[in-house]
Amino acid sequence: MSFLRNYILDEEFQILYLKEKVNIKNYLKINYMERERVSLRYLKGNVTIYGKELKIKKLLDNEILIEGNIETIELKQE
């Protein structure tokens, strides 16, 4: 039963990288957005996506999909 509860609540920070797309779940806030850089805050630090022509294609309370020519994904824990 706890597996089902964990699946439904799914509060773990996740990054899924696909060709020219990054889907991030369970972030806390958007620090800043630019065409060449997007930074998000998560529970343990920050994640920054660097690239060209970055666009937000999906934006939900705790999930974001970023598309573009993604060059680097940087995680900084605090």
PDB file of C-alpha atoms in Angstrom:
ATOM      1  CA  MET A   1       0.000   0.000   0.000  1.00  0.00           C
ATOM      2  CA  SER A   2       2.877   2.419   0.690  1.00  0.00           C
ATOM      3  CA  PHE A   3       4.146   1.897  -2.882  1.00  0.00           C
ATOM      4  CA  LEU A   4       0.793   3.085  -4.227  1.00  0.00           C
ATOM      5  CA  ARG A   5       0.781   6.076  -1.864  1.00  0.00           C
ATOM      6  CA  ASN A   6       4.332   7.025  -2.890  1.00  0.00           C
ATOM      7  CA  TYR A   7       3.405   6.727  -6.566  1.00  0.00           C
ATOM      8  CA  ILE A   8       0.341   8.936  -6.180  1.00  0.00           C
ATOM      9  CA  LEU A   9       2.031  11.574  -4.000  1.00  0.00           C
ATOM     10  CA  ASP A  10       5.368  11.398  -5.892  1.00  0.00           C
ATOM     11  CA  GLU A  11       7.210  14.205  -4.067  1.00  0.00           C
ATOM     12  CA  GLU A  12      10.755  13.287  -5.156  1.00  0.00           C
ATOM     13  CA  PHE A  13      12.686  15.796  -7.296  1.00  0.00           C
ATOM     14  CA  GLN A  14      13.196  14.343 -10.788  1.00  0.00           C
ATOM     15  CA  ILE A  15      14.888  15.392 -14.007  1.00  0.00           C
ATOM     16  CA  LEU A  16      14.144  13.583 -17.260  1.00  0.00           C
ATOM     17  CA  TYR A  17      16.272  14.532 -20.272  1.00  0.00           C
ATOM     18  CA  LEU A  18      15.094  13.627 -23.754  1.00  0.00           C
ATOM     19  CA  LYS A  19      16.350  14.954 -27.066  1.00  0.00           C
ATOM     20  CA  GLU A  20      15.982  18.743 -26.858  1.00  0.00           C
ATOM     21  CA  LYS A  21      13.641  18.492 -23.844  1.00  0.00           C
ATOM     22  CA  VAL A  22      14.035  18.523 -20.077  1.00  0.00           C
ATOM     23  CA  ASN A  23      11.096  17.618 -17.848  1.00  0.00           C
ATOM     24  CA  ILE A  24      11.536  18.536 -14.181  1.00  0.00           C
ATOM     25  CA  LYS A  25       9.156  17.409 -11.437  1.00  0.00           C
ATOM     26  CA  ASN A  26       8.782  18.641  -7.879  1.00  0.00           C
ATOM     27  CA  TYR A  27      10.744  21.875  -8.092  1.00  0.00           C
ATOM     28  CA  LEU A  28       9.951  24.679  -5.641  1.00  0.00           C
ATOM     29  CA  LYS A  29      10.227  27.851  -7.725  1.00  0.00           C
ATOM     30  CA  ILE A  30      11.639  29.382 -10.883  1.00  0.00           C
ATOM     31  CA  ASN A  31      14.664  31.551 -10.045  1.00  0.00           C
ATOM     32  CA  TYR A  32      14.926  33.094 -13.520  1.00  0.00           C
ATOM     33  CA  MET A  33      14.179  32.398 -17.176  1.00  0.00           C
ATOM     34  CA  GLU A  34      16.157  33.562 -20.171  1.00  0.00           C
ATOM     35  CA  ARG A  35      16.442  32.240 -23.728  1.00  0.00           C
ATOM     36  CA  GLU A  36      19.864  30.765 -22.907  1.00  0.00           C
ATOM     37  CA  ARG A  37      19.409  29.855 -19.226  1.00  0.00           C
ATOM     38  CA  VAL A  38      16.642  28.625 -16.912  1.00  0.00           C
ATOM     39  CA  SER A  39      17.235  28.197 -13.171  1.00  0.00           C
ATOM     40  CA  LEU A  40      14.956  26.373 -10.736  1.00  0.00           C
ATOM     41  CA  ARG A  41      15.058  25.909  -6.967  1.00  0.00           C
ATOM     42  CA  TYR A  42      14.478  22.459  -5.502  1.00  0.00           C
ATOM     43  CA  LEU A  43      14.568  21.221  -1.934  1.00  0.00           C
ATOM     44  CA  LYS A  44      18.332  20.571  -1.817  1.00  0.00           C
ATOM     45  CA  GLY A  45      19.626  23.313  -4.115  1.00  0.00           C
ATOM     46  CA  ASN A  46      19.331  24.678  -7.641  1.00  0.00           C
ATOM     47  CA  VAL A  47      19.275  23.266 -11.155  1.00  0.00           C
ATOM     48  CA  THR A  48      20.271  25.398 -14.134  1.00  0.00           C
ATOM     49  CA  ILE A  49      19.691  24.492 -17.765  1.00  0.00           C
ATOM     50  CA  TYR A  50      21.966  26.163 -20.323  1.00  0.00           C
ATOM     51  CA  GLY A  51      21.321  26.187 -24.050  1.00  0.00           C
ATOM     52  CA  LYS A  52      19.919  28.164 -26.948  1.00  0.00           C
ATOM     53  CA  GLU A  53      16.338  29.086 -27.790  1.00  0.00           C
ATOM     54  CA  LEU A  54      15.040  27.643 -24.501  1.00  0.00           C
ATOM     55  CA  LYS A  55      11.267  27.759 -24.147  1.00  0.00           C
ATOM     56  CA  ILE A  56       8.872  26.599 -21.464  1.00  0.00           C
ATOM     57  CA  LYS A  57       6.378  24.276 -23.135  1.00  0.00           C
ATOM     58  CA  LYS A  58       4.506  23.069 -20.042  1.00  0.00           C
ATOM     59  CA  LEU A  59       4.202  24.751 -16.667  1.00  0.00           C
ATOM     60  CA  LEU A  60       2.320  23.217 -13.746  1.00  0.00           C
ATOM     61  CA  ASP A  61       2.515  23.791  -9.982  1.00  0.00           C
ATOM     62  CA  ASN A  62       5.365  21.319  -9.557  1.00  0.00           C
ATOM     63  CA  GLU A  63       6.326  20.294 -13.108  1.00  0.00           C
ATOM     64  CA  ILE A  64       7.968  22.124 -15.999  1.00  0.00           C
ATOM     65  CA  LEU A  65       8.936  21.074 -19.536  1.00  0.00           C
ATOM     66  CA  ILE A  66      11.726  23.060 -21.195  1.00  0.00           C
ATOM     67  CA  GLU A  67      12.515  22.680 -24.897  1.00  0.00           C
ATOM     68  CA  GLY A  68      15.395  23.980 -26.983  1.00  0.00           C
ATOM     69  CA  ASN A  69      18.993  23.267 -27.859  1.00  0.00           C
ATOM     70  CA  ILE A  70      20.069  22.047 -24.414  1.00  0.00           C
ATOM     71  CA  GLU A  71      23.816  22.149 -23.832  1.00  0.00           C
ATOM     72  CA  THR A  72      24.296  21.633 -20.079  1.00  0.00           C
ATOM     73  CA  ILE A  73      22.265  20.735 -17.005  1.00  0.00           C
ATOM     74  CA  GLU A  74      23.948  21.860 -13.777  1.00  0.00           C
ATOM     75  CA  LEU A  75      22.936  20.751 -10.267  1.00  0.00           C
ATOM     76  CA  LYS A  76      24.191  22.649  -7.216  1.00  0.00           C
ATOM     77  CA  GLN A  77      23.379  21.280  -3.788  1.00  0.00           C
ATOM     78  CA  GLU A  78      23.402  23.549  -0.764  1.00  0.00           C
TER      79      GLU A  78
END
